[in-house]
Amino acid sequence: MDTTADIHDPFDSDMYGANPEQNAAGTPSSLSNATMGGDGADLTPADEGNEDNGNSKRKRFFKVVEVDAPNNLDLDAYIAAYKGHTKINRLEFIATRCPSLQIDALKLAVAELKSVSTMEVGRYVNLVKKLNEAVKFGGPSAANVNPELLTVDRAWADMQVQKVKQQTDLLEGELKNYKRNSIKESIRMGNIELGNHYYACGDLTSAHRCYARTRDYCTTSKHIIELCMNVIKVSIELGNFTHVLTYVVKGESTPEVAQDKELTKAKLKVAAGLSHMDLRKYNQAAREFLTIGEELVSNQYGEVISGNDIAVYGGLCALASFSRPELKRMVIDNVGFRQYLELEPHIRDLIQGFYNSNYAVCLDIMEKWRNDYLLDIHLHSHIEALYTNIRKKALVQFTSPFLTVDLTKMAKSFATTVPVLEQELVSLIIAGQIEARIDSQQKILWAKQTNKRSAIFERSTAMGQEYEKDSKALLLRVQMINHGLVVKGPASDKGVGPHGGPPDGPEDLTGQPFAMRLGGRGSGGRGGARGDQLFENTRSNVSNFLSSFAQLGAQSIPPQAVPSPTVKIYRDAVYYSYKPLGISFNFEPSQPLIPAQYTSGQQTLDPTKLTLVAIHLYKSPADQFSTYPTAFLLPAPTTIVNKSDTAAAVAPVAVVIELDMSKKAHEIVQALGEPEEKQGGGRNGNCWIGYQKSLGFAVDFAGANWEDKEMSIASVTLTRPGDCR
Amino acid sequence: MAPTDPALDSVMAKILAASDLTAQKTLLNDLPEHVFTAKAFTSEDPLDAISPAENSLAYLYFLLYRCKASHGFHPALMEKLWAFVSTCDGAQIRLASDKAMSFAEALVKMASESQQPIIAIRPLATFIQRIQSNAGQLTMIHPLLAKTCLLAQSFKDIIPILDNDITDVDPSQTSIDYRDILLYNYYGGMIYAYLKRFERAIDFFRLAVSAPADVTSAIQIEAHKKYVLTSLLHLGKVPPLPKYTAQLVLKALKMHSAAYIDFAGAYEKKSNGAIKSELEKIKPQLIRDKNFGLAKQCMEALHRRNIQDLTRTYLTLSIENIASAIGLGSDPAGQQYVEGIIVQMIESGDIFARISHEHAGGMVSFLDDPNQHNNTATMDTISAQIQSATEITAKLTAMDQKISTMPEFFSKGRHGPMPDFGGYPMDESDYGMQMGYENYVDEESFV
């Protein structure tokens, strides 16, 4: 897995050139800028975006650190555990955050870059510049900086730049060559080498791209593991932890063949743990860290994490999220994890202290190490949250065995004041984590004496009432449905009620449009009922319907103009088309037909077996139909019926929309609202919009460009609302 | 006055002689209107000739047209009317429920014409109780009475009727339609809200909103708005609607009472600032919907609710701290206001507490509910509840059996758990075609 022979930095010279202000260090404002740049884990937009309070924490942190240095940090020993990018990243992270360690950290970083003959010249130059400024700014150990480190080794740098360029050209050329020969394994290797090179140069995005490309050329599960480890390595540095998690899952589900099977597993667990921690799922993070096993005790995964880190991350996450039994089982009794805890004895003491309810000791340890952890590249933004959680758990545990607790004493053992403690307790009580009440006069916390008997009586009474209410409502509902008392459009209910007054339909439209009469049996039917009634009526007897249609037509059109229909028969559909009228009726037979029998005259259609399923209205010249001559009505998108004579005035709602075939696309959408469905457009043919669920209405347009709002109608389909065919 | 009709006496005789009520009704329906308003030849009022209790049907017809013709109340008519509504035979009236409804409407009309809508209330309430075949039956007059009561703001007579849960809706007996059910629940909810019996109000509004529906009624939307506000007021949150509420209605509600839902969202989070700003935002709509009063009560209830929360976290707390905890600041006026609320809440039994003025500003000690549930009252409540639950269960079982013996049940059961494809039988032949088309579309949309 270790594909990096060289140790380098994630920033190329271009990037630094573009951000000159990053070069200044020493003032808080520029510090925070540099933080964003210098910390690979902080680079992602996600991290910046979702944690506003993370930023505020950082600000508070600066105050702390500018006053005193971390209590326990031995920089040389600390950083020796790491290798690769993370070493430089961590040093730079510490330098930007902790003025008292700034010069030491930068010194180490510069020396490290030089000693491994970095490919990342830009970063080297930049760090040297920073070091110069830090020295100028003064500070501890400013005097004893080796002057050699303060000057940029020009000749060496130029040589390195040259080398990088050559190497890039060489590898890209090779990859091209491999691709031409299309040998899978060569392409994969080429991509990996190029990726390694980019990684060495600090161009993480390009490296990630190269690594990800190898996915198509993986042939064995070993390859897949290699791919996963590469992508994980780059993604962790990029701070893209969701991506890390995806590849962890992928890696874990791969049947392993690698010899260092346990090591790979442990590494994947580290990656998963870091991702969960980044996503603030501390419980899951703790579980990952605690089950790593003994593989990484002596920093075998130094390019990402040290054994010490595992102890700290795992221990803190576990304290913040585990229950007492979990803590005992998964941490204290965990033999594997004990190895890590030996590396960080204070974490062991912390966990023991917490488990033995020595909260003062715990809080003391936590406070002592706070600054150290704030300088950790992964942990820093989680410290506040973890500490708060641990504290909350401590509070809950503290109170649990007592009937009464003196707040003054409790405040003392939690090193806080009574009012602050009271606020903390209140929030815990409201959240249901502590069952107690506060006597704010005498400052005593009383455990809540819940009378279980009373509680059960109250609960059962409430449940009984609920049951009665629900059952009654159900019974009423069933009765209503049985008697057909369902809210529906007035035209389909039992007519004008004894006291209902005239139906509030749009009377003034009666008699005018053709479709209206056709739909409403001359009664001026309401939009909502139009479809249903029309479709119901014809279900039984299509011949009656057709003749009545012809009759109705006769009233508004001269008799000779009523044409006889063109009948087309298919297996599961029959069309009666009146081309001169621009209308066509689509019927469904009750059982599949055999068209040949009808065309050859063997059988005649039995109209009573046909059900009307759709009406199509056409606009010339679509399908050789004439244009449907008159307007038609549709219910308004949300059909509100029954403007009651309520005391509370209800704003009148438009119930019917009148349309005709001359309408343009934008007029239809304006009248009916955003369509439920859209199809077509561009290469997919003409545009089509549907309102079939609510209105039983769909339009085919004579155009394929959605941007063209002046598209005219080609045809219109009316169905029973809800029928989607 | 219509001319005296010599035939009236014979008509009367015929009516009285009619063999059964259906025949009598046909006869009455066929009579021209002027007959009913005419004076009898013998100059005796036909209403005196027949008994309101025995010939209720005929009496109703005569009375109806009298009332229609009358403007304002006449003591004589009132007397007859009273005699009729308090003694009439419900079974007879139910035969002509449309006429009964017209009669009720005429009554309300007369009352409003005499500027005393309140007059109509008691006769209507009595009339309802006469014509119901059981106490849980909804009649067509229910909504009218509820509306009249609301307009007259007099609820004494309707409360016994409202307190009876509706269990029987039968259009064949009462000529009601869905609108009557919705309106009755809506008005009933408003009345209970007015009387601050919010729990009942919530139930009534919920019944209206969750009524079975093919389209959404404006009444349901208005009822939902009030449902949201009364729920917030009484419970501090909006309980979810029953899951059988029509999808269509839910969709319409999302659109039409969006402002209320937003307000409820802010209210449930209990943050004073957010609620206030949300309230300001929807104030115009609240005023337009005539719901602003309810919303204002919600704001007051918020303080009470916050105080109630404090009882869970504190045993004692100074009034000053309470005022600042519920966001009223620390000025003395706010403290006085808080103390007032606490006193009210103690009186109404919402909280159990004592206020002591031993310390400056006053200290409140919150106590536990003194009811230990170890008394006979609890026993009584529980056994009453068990009884009513048993009754309801019996009803449910009966209904279940009835449904499971209906032929429709079997024909539906035959299809098993097959999904409902909009009423179309899922035949392989026509389904296959549809599938093909859909697949085609899917592929296209992936491109």
mmCIF file of N, CA, C and O in Angstrom, chain A residues 527-596:
data_model
loop_
_atom_site.group_PDB
_atom_site.id
_atom_site.type_symbol
_atom_site.label_atom_id
_atom_site.label_comp_id
_atom_site.label_asym_id
_atom_site.label_seq_id
_atom_site.Cartn_x
_atom_site.Cartn_y
_atom_site.Cartn_z
ATOM 1 N N GLY A 527 -66.683 21.033 -13.364
ATOM 2 C CA GLY A 527 -65.456 20.420 -13.857
ATOM 3 C C GLY A 527 -65.125 19.113 -13.190
ATOM 4 O O GLY A 527 -64.863 18.130 -13.840
ATOM 5 N N GLY A 528 -65.160 19.131 -11.872
ATOM 6 C CA GLY A 528 -64.717 17.953 -11.135
ATOM 7 C C GLY A 528 -65.518 16.728 -11.495
ATOM 8 O O GLY A 528 -65.018 15.625 -11.523
ATOM 9 N N ALA A 529 -66.775 16.945 -11.814
ATOM 10 C CA ALA A 529 -67.639 15.816 -12.092
ATOM 11 C C ALA A 529 -67.629 15.457 -13.562
ATOM 12 O O ALA A 529 -68.069 14.396 -13.935
ATOM 13 N N ARG A 530 -67.142 16.368 -14.346
ATOM 14 C CA ARG A 530 -67.228 16.171 -15.770
ATOM 15 C C ARG A 530 -66.729 14.808 -16.182
ATOM 16 O O ARG A 530 -67.462 13.993 -16.719
ATOM 17 N N GLY A 531 -65.470 14.576 -15.853
ATOM 18 C CA GLY A 531 -64.869 13.324 -16.264
ATOM 19 C C GLY A 531 -65.670 12.142 -15.778
ATOM 20 O O GLY A 531 -66.173 11.367 -16.566
ATOM 21 N N ASP A 532 -65.850 12.078 -14.476
ATOM 22 C CA ASP A 532 -66.500 10.921 -13.885
ATOM 23 C C ASP A 532 -67.824 10.621 -14.522
ATOM 24 O O ASP A 532 -68.108 9.508 -14.920
ATOM 25 N N GLN A 533 -68.637 11.661 -14.637
ATOM 26 C CA GLN A 533 -69.979 11.439 -15.110
ATOM 27 C C GLN A 533 -69.960 10.934 -16.541
ATOM 28 O O GLN A 533 -70.586 9.939 -16.876
ATOM 29 N N LEU A 534 -69.184 11.618 -17.343
ATOM 30 C CA LEU A 534 -69.100 11.250 -18.735
ATOM 31 C C LEU A 534 -68.643 9.801 -18.860
ATOM 32 O O LEU A 534 -69.222 9.008 -19.587
ATOM 33 N N PHE A 535 -67.612 9.487 -18.080
ATOM 34 C CA PHE A 535 -67.063 8.144 -18.224
ATOM 35 C C PHE A 535 -68.014 7.099 -17.646
ATOM 36 O O PHE A 535 -68.159 6.031 -18.173
ATOM 37 N N GLU A 536 -68.659 7.423 -16.553
ATOM 38 C CA GLU A 536 -69.601 6.478 -15.968
ATOM 39 C C GLU A 536 -70.744 6.186 -16.916
ATOM 40 O O GLU A 536 -71.133 5.066 -17.145
ATOM 41 N N ASN A 537 -71.304 7.265 -17.460
ATOM 42 C CA ASN A 537 -72.493 7.099 -18.296
ATOM 43 C C ASN A 537 -72.239 6.191 -19.474
ATOM 44 O O ASN A 537 -73.099 5.446 -19.895
ATOM 45 N N THR A 538 -71.050 6.298 -20.001
ATOM 46 C CA THR A 538 -70.825 5.587 -21.234
ATOM 47 C C THR A 538 -70.305 4.193 -20.994
ATOM 48 O O THR A 538 -70.219 3.411 -21.909
ATOM 49 N N ARG A 539 -69.969 3.930 -19.783
ATOM 50 C CA ARG A 539 -69.413 2.621 -19.486
ATOM 51 C C ARG A 539 -70.372 1.529 -19.930
ATOM 52 O O ARG A 539 -70.004 0.528 -20.506
ATOM 53 N N SER A 540 -71.646 1.758 -19.705
ATOM 54 C CA SER A 540 -72.601 0.703 -20.013
ATOM 55 C C SER A 540 -72.998 0.713 -21.488
ATOM 56 O O SER A 540 -73.097 -0.321 -22.118
ATOM 57 N N ASN A 541 -73.212 1.852 -22.003
ATOM 58 C CA ASN A 541 -73.828 1.847 -23.318
ATOM 59 C C ASN A 541 -73.223 2.885 -24.229
ATOM 60 O O ASN A 541 -73.593 4.055 -24.210
ATOM 61 N N VAL A 542 -72.313 2.438 -25.014
ATOM 62 C CA VAL A 542 -71.606 3.402 -25.830
ATOM 63 C C VAL A 542 -72.434 3.874 -27.012
ATOM 64 O O VAL A 542 -72.312 4.997 -27.471
ATOM 65 N N SER A 543 -73.329 3.045 -27.455
ATOM 66 C CA SER A 543 -74.082 3.456 -28.638
ATOM 67 C C SER A 543 -75.019 4.607 -28.301
ATOM 68 O O SER A 543 -75.121 5.580 -29.045
ATOM 69 N N ASN A 544 -75.649 4.491 -27.138
ATOM 70 C CA ASN A 544 -76.463 5.613 -26.701
ATOM 71 C C ASN A 544 -75.634 6.877 -26.636
ATOM 72 O O ASN A 544 -76.049 7.948 -27.062
ATOM 73 N N PHE A 545 -74.475 6.701 -26.085
ATOM 74 C CA PHE A 545 -73.633 7.858 -25.891
ATOM 75 C C PHE A 545 -73.284 8.498 -27.218
ATOM 76 O O PHE A 545 -73.361 9.701 -27.395
ATOM 77 N N LEU A 546 -72.946 7.629 -28.157
ATOM 78 C CA LEU A 546 -72.534 8.178 -29.444
ATOM 79 C C LEU A 546 -73.684 8.884 -30.138
ATOM 80 O O LEU A 546 -73.519 9.942 -30.720
ATOM 81 N N SER A 547 -74.854 8.292 -30.020
ATOM 82 C CA SER A 547 -75.972 8.945 -30.705
ATOM 83 C C SER A 547 -76.304 10.259 -30.004
ATOM 84 O O SER A 547 -76.611 11.257 -30.655
ATOM 85 N N SER A 548 -76.181 10.264 -28.693
ATOM 86 C CA SER A 548 -76.476 11.515 -28.016
ATOM 87 C C SER A 548 -75.417 12.547 -28.358
ATOM 88 O O SER A 548 -75.684 13.728 -28.472
ATOM 89 N N PHE A 549 -74.235 12.063 -28.571
ATOM 90 C CA PHE A 549 -73.184 12.975 -28.983
ATOM 91 C C PHE A 549 -73.533 13.588 -30.327
ATOM 92 O O PHE A 549 -73.427 14.788 -30.535
ATOM 93 N N ALA A 550 -73.974 12.727 -31.228
ATOM 94 C CA ALA A 550 -74.345 13.221 -32.539
ATOM 95 C C ALA A 550 -75.498 14.218 -32.425
ATOM 96 O O ALA A 550 -75.508 15.259 -33.081
ATOM 97 N N GLN A 551 -76.438 13.901 -31.562
ATOM 98 C CA GLN A 551 -77.574 14.796 -31.376
ATOM 99 C C GLN A 551 -77.129 16.148 -30.828
ATOM 100 O O GLN A 551 -77.510 17.197 -31.329
ATOM 101 N N LEU A 552 -76.337 16.055 -29.809
ATOM 102 C CA LEU A 552 -75.858 17.286 -29.203
ATOM 103 C C LEU A 552 -75.127 18.118 -30.227
ATOM 104 O O LEU A 552 -75.285 19.315 -30.326
ATOM 105 N N GLY A 553 -74.322 17.423 -30.995
ATOM 106 C CA GLY A 553 -73.597 18.096 -32.043
ATOM 107 C C GLY A 553 -74.556 18.783 -33.002
ATOM 108 O O GLY A 553 -74.325 19.904 -33.421
ATOM 109 N N ALA A 554 -75.652 18.110 -33.234
ATOM 110 C CA ALA A 554 -76.601 18.628 -34.206
ATOM 111 C C ALA A 554 -77.163 19.969 -33.782
ATOM 112 O O ALA A 554 -77.569 20.770 -34.615
ATOM 113 N N GLN A 555 -77.192 20.194 -32.506
ATOM 114 C CA GLN A 555 -77.782 21.461 -32.080
ATOM 115 C C GLN A 555 -76.872 22.640 -32.365
ATOM 116 O O GLN A 555 -77.339 23.748 -32.590
ATOM 117 N N SER A 556 -75.576 22.416 -32.320
ATOM 118 C CA SER A 556 -74.711 23.568 -32.544
ATOM 119 C C SER A 556 -74.055 23.531 -33.916
ATOM 120 O O SER A 556 -73.493 24.507 -34.353
ATOM 121 N N ILE A 557 -74.177 22.428 -34.560
ATOM 122 C CA ILE A 557 -73.547 22.289 -35.871
ATOM 123 C C ILE A 557 -74.659 21.838 -36.830
ATOM 124 O O ILE A 557 -75.499 21.036 -36.444
ATOM 125 N N PRO A 558 -74.645 22.319 -38.019
ATOM 126 C CA PRO A 558 -75.684 21.873 -38.967
ATOM 127 C C PRO A 558 -75.655 20.355 -39.102
ATOM 128 O O PRO A 558 -74.566 19.762 -39.083
ATOM 129 N N PRO A 559 -76.828 19.735 -39.218
ATOM 130 C CA PRO A 559 -76.911 18.272 -39.198
ATOM 131 C C PRO A 559 -75.996 17.615 -40.226
ATOM 132 O O PRO A 559 -75.356 16.605 -39.916
ATOM 133 N N GLN A 560 -75.928 18.239 -41.394
ATOM 134 C CA GLN A 560 -75.120 17.576 -42.423
ATOM 135 C C GLN A 560 -73.638 17.570 -42.045
ATOM 136 O O GLN A 560 -72.853 16.831 -42.598
ATOM 137 N N ALA A 561 -73.283 18.446 -41.068
ATOM 138 C CA ALA A 561 -71.872 18.525 -40.689
ATOM 139 C C ALA A 561 -71.471 17.416 -39.728
ATOM 140 O O ALA A 561 -70.301 17.197 -39.502
ATOM 141 N N VAL A 562 -72.458 16.737 -39.150
ATOM 142 C CA VAL A 562 -72.069 15.661 -38.232
ATOM 143 C C VAL A 562 -71.662 14.456 -39.052
ATOM 144 O O VAL A 562 -72.486 13.855 -39.729
ATOM 145 N N PRO A 563 -70.431 14.141 -39.015
ATOM 146 C CA PRO A 563 -69.956 13.074 -39.885
ATOM 147 C C PRO A 563 -70.145 11.725 -39.207
ATOM 148 O O PRO A 563 -70.366 11.656 -38.001
ATOM 149 N N SER A 564 -70.041 10.714 -39.970
ATOM 150 C CA SER A 564 -70.033 9.408 -39.321
ATOM 151 C C SER A 564 -68.596 9.126 -38.922
ATOM 152 O O SER A 564 -67.655 9.561 -39.579
ATOM 153 N N PRO A 565 -68.436 8.428 -37.839
ATOM 154 C CA PRO A 565 -67.082 8.274 -37.312
ATOM 155 C C PRO A 565 -66.256 7.274 -38.114
ATOM 156 O O PRO A 565 -66.792 6.369 -38.732
ATOM 157 N N THR A 566 -64.961 7.467 -38.083
ATOM 158 C CA THR A 566 -64.039 6.461 -38.566
ATOM 159 C C THR A 566 -63.750 5.535 -37.399
ATOM 160 O O THR A 566 -63.389 6.006 -36.324
ATOM 161 N N VAL A 567 -63.956 4.268 -37.569
ATOM 162 C CA VAL A 567 -63.752 3.352 -36.442
ATOM 163 C C VAL A 567 -62.495 2.536 -36.691
ATOM 164 O O VAL A 567 -62.314 1.968 -37.761
ATOM 165 N N LYS A 568 -61.627 2.556 -35.697
ATOM 166 C CA LYS A 568 -60.417 1.735 -35.805
ATOM 167 C C LYS A 568 -60.417 0.747 -34.653
ATOM 168 O O LYS A 568 -60.694 1.126 -33.510
ATOM 169 N N ILE A 569 -60.123 -0.499 -34.962
ATOM 170 C CA ILE A 569 -60.181 -1.527 -33.928
ATOM 171 C C ILE A 569 -58.804 -2.128 -33.726
ATOM 172 O O ILE A 569 -58.129 -2.516 -34.688
ATOM 173 N N TYR A 570 -58.373 -2.119 -32.484
ATOM 174 C CA TYR A 570 -57.123 -2.809 -32.128
ATOM 175 C C TYR A 570 -57.437 -3.860 -31.085
ATOM 176 O O TYR A 570 -58.569 -3.955 -30.605
ATOM 177 N N ARG A 571 -56.419 -4.571 -30.709
ATOM 178 C CA ARG A 571 -56.638 -5.672 -29.771
ATOM 179 C C ARG A 571 -57.261 -5.177 -28.459
ATOM 180 O O ARG A 571 -58.185 -5.749 -27.940
ATOM 181 N N ASP A 572 -56.711 -4.069 -27.950
ATOM 182 C CA ASP A 572 -57.236 -3.623 -26.664
ATOM 183 C C ASP A 572 -57.690 -2.174 -26.705
ATOM 184 O O ASP A 572 -57.713 -1.498 -25.683
ATOM 185 N N ALA A 573 -58.015 -1.688 -27.872
ATOM 186 C CA ALA A 573 -58.538 -0.324 -27.934
ATOM 187 C C ALA A 573 -59.378 -0.157 -29.189
ATOM 188 O O ALA A 573 -59.134 -0.802 -30.201
ATOM 189 N N VAL A 574 -60.404 0.656 -29.064
ATOM 190 C CA VAL A 574 -61.242 0.983 -30.212
ATOM 191 C C VAL A 574 -61.337 2.491 -30.295
ATOM 192 O O VAL A 574 -61.556 3.151 -29.269
ATOM 193 N N TYR A 575 -61.119 3.036 -31.466
ATOM 194 C CA TYR A 575 -61.185 4.490 -31.634
ATOM 195 C C TYR A 575 -62.364 4.863 -32.523
ATOM 196 O O TYR A 575 -62.540 4.316 -33.606
ATOM 197 N N TYR A 576 -63.182 5.756 -32.057
ATOM 198 C CA TYR A 576 -64.206 6.366 -32.890
ATOM 199 C C TYR A 576 -63.725 7.772 -33.167
ATOM 200 O O TYR A 576 -63.663 8.595 -32.248
ATOM 201 N N SER A 577 -63.389 8.054 -34.420
ATOM 202 C CA SER A 577 -62.788 9.353 -34.709
ATOM 203 C C SER A 577 -63.716 10.175 -35.597
ATOM 204 O O SER A 577 -64.213 9.682 -36.602
ATOM 205 N N TYR A 578 -63.956 11.402 -35.203
ATOM 206 C CA TYR A 578 -64.729 12.336 -36.015
ATOM 207 C C TYR A 578 -63.745 13.356 -36.529
ATOM 208 O O TYR A 578 -63.528 14.399 -35.911
ATOM 209 N N LYS A 579 -63.115 13.037 -37.625
ATOM 210 C CA LYS A 579 -62.011 13.879 -38.073
ATOM 211 C C LYS A 579 -62.449 15.302 -38.384
ATOM 212 O O LYS A 579 -61.755 16.249 -38.031
ATOM 213 N N PRO A 580 -63.585 15.508 -39.026
ATOM 214 C CA PRO A 580 -63.960 16.910 -39.300
ATOM 215 C C PRO A 580 -64.224 17.704 -38.024
ATOM 216 O O PRO A 580 -64.144 18.930 -38.038
ATOM 217 N N LEU A 581 -64.542 17.005 -36.934
ATOM 218 C CA LEU A 581 -64.787 17.717 -35.678
ATOM 219 C C LEU A 581 -63.533 17.795 -34.822
ATOM 220 O O LEU A 581 -63.533 18.428 -33.760
ATOM 221 N N GLY A 582 -62.500 17.111 -35.234
ATOM 222 C CA GLY A 582 -61.269 17.133 -34.458
ATOM 223 C C GLY A 582 -61.381 16.420 -33.135
ATOM 224 O O GLY A 582 -60.777 16.812 -32.142
ATOM 225 N N ILE A 583 -62.221 15.375 -33.087
ATOM 226 C CA ILE A 583 -62.374 14.692 -31.802
ATOM 227 C C ILE A 583 -62.332 13.187 -32.022
ATOM 228 O O ILE A 583 -62.749 12.694 -33.089
ATOM 229 N N SER A 584 -61.823 12.493 -31.076
ATOM 230 C CA SER A 584 -61.731 11.051 -31.194
ATOM 231 C C SER A 584 -61.954 10.434 -29.823
ATOM 232 O O SER A 584 -61.484 10.960 -28.814
ATOM 233 N N PHE A 585 -62.709 9.329 -29.795
ATOM 234 C CA PHE A 585 -63.006 8.676 -28.523
ATOM 235 C C PHE A 585 -62.264 7.364 -28.452
ATOM 236 O O PHE A 585 -62.279 6.584 -29.395
ATOM 237 N N ASN A 586 -61.630 7.156 -27.350
ATOM 238 C CA ASN A 586 -60.848 5.940 -27.170
ATOM 239 C C ASN A 586 -61.575 5.034 -26.186
ATOM 240 O O ASN A 586 -61.769 5.389 -25.025
ATOM 241 N N PHE A 587 -62.010 3.875 -26.682
ATOM 242 C CA PHE A 587 -62.739 2.936 -25.822
ATOM 243 C C PHE A 587 -61.873 1.731 -25.523
ATOM 244 O O PHE A 587 -60.982 1.365 -26.289
ATOM 245 N N GLU A 588 -62.193 1.134 -24.408
ATOM 246 C CA GLU A 588 -61.477 -0.087 -24.064
ATOM 247 C C GLU A 588 -62.481 -1.234 -24.062
ATOM 248 O O GLU A 588 -63.516 -1.132 -23.405
ATOM 249 N N PRO A 589 -62.214 -2.287 -24.760
ATOM 250 C CA PRO A 589 -63.144 -3.416 -24.753
ATOM 251 C C PRO A 589 -63.018 -4.183 -23.436
ATOM 252 O O PRO A 589 -61.965 -4.158 -22.816
ATOM 253 N N SER A 590 -64.097 -4.837 -23.053
ATOM 254 C CA SER A 590 -64.050 -5.549 -21.777
ATOM 255 C C SER A 590 -63.145 -6.767 -21.876
ATOM 256 O O SER A 590 -62.654 -7.249 -20.879
ATOM 257 N N GLN A 591 -62.979 -7.297 -23.074
ATOM 258 C CA GLN A 591 -61.988 -8.360 -23.234
ATOM 259 C C GLN A 591 -61.256 -8.141 -24.550
ATOM 260 O O GLN A 591 -61.796 -7.476 -25.450
ATOM 261 N N PRO A 592 -60.048 -8.622 -24.667
ATOM 262 C CA PRO A 592 -59.261 -8.328 -25.867
ATOM 263 C C PRO A 592 -59.990 -8.738 -27.151
ATOM 264 O O PRO A 592 -60.662 -9.777 -27.201
ATOM 265 N N LEU A 593 -59.890 -7.905 -28.181
ATOM 266 C CA LEU A 593 -60.554 -8.188 -29.448
ATOM 267 C C LEU A 593 -59.532 -8.756 -30.429
ATOM 268 O O LEU A 593 -58.324 -8.576 -30.271
ATOM 269 N N ILE A 594 -60.048 -9.408 -31.436
ATOM 270 C CA ILE A 594 -59.164 -9.856 -32.516
ATOM 271 C C ILE A 594 -59.533 -9.016 -33.733
ATOM 272 O O ILE A 594 -60.590 -9.214 -34.340
ATOM 273 N N PRO A 595 -58.721 -8.027 -34.047
ATOM 274 C CA PRO A 595 -59.113 -7.030 -35.048
ATOM 275 C C PRO A 595 -59.502 -7.654 -36.386
ATOM 276 O O PRO A 595 -60.450 -7.197 -37.036
ATOM 277 N N ALA A 596 -58.818 -8.717 -36.759
ATOM 278 C CA ALA A 596 -59.067 -9.295 -38.082
ATOM 279 C C ALA A 596 -60.521 -9.729 -38.244
ATOM 280 O O ALA A 596 -61.120 -9.584 -39.308
#
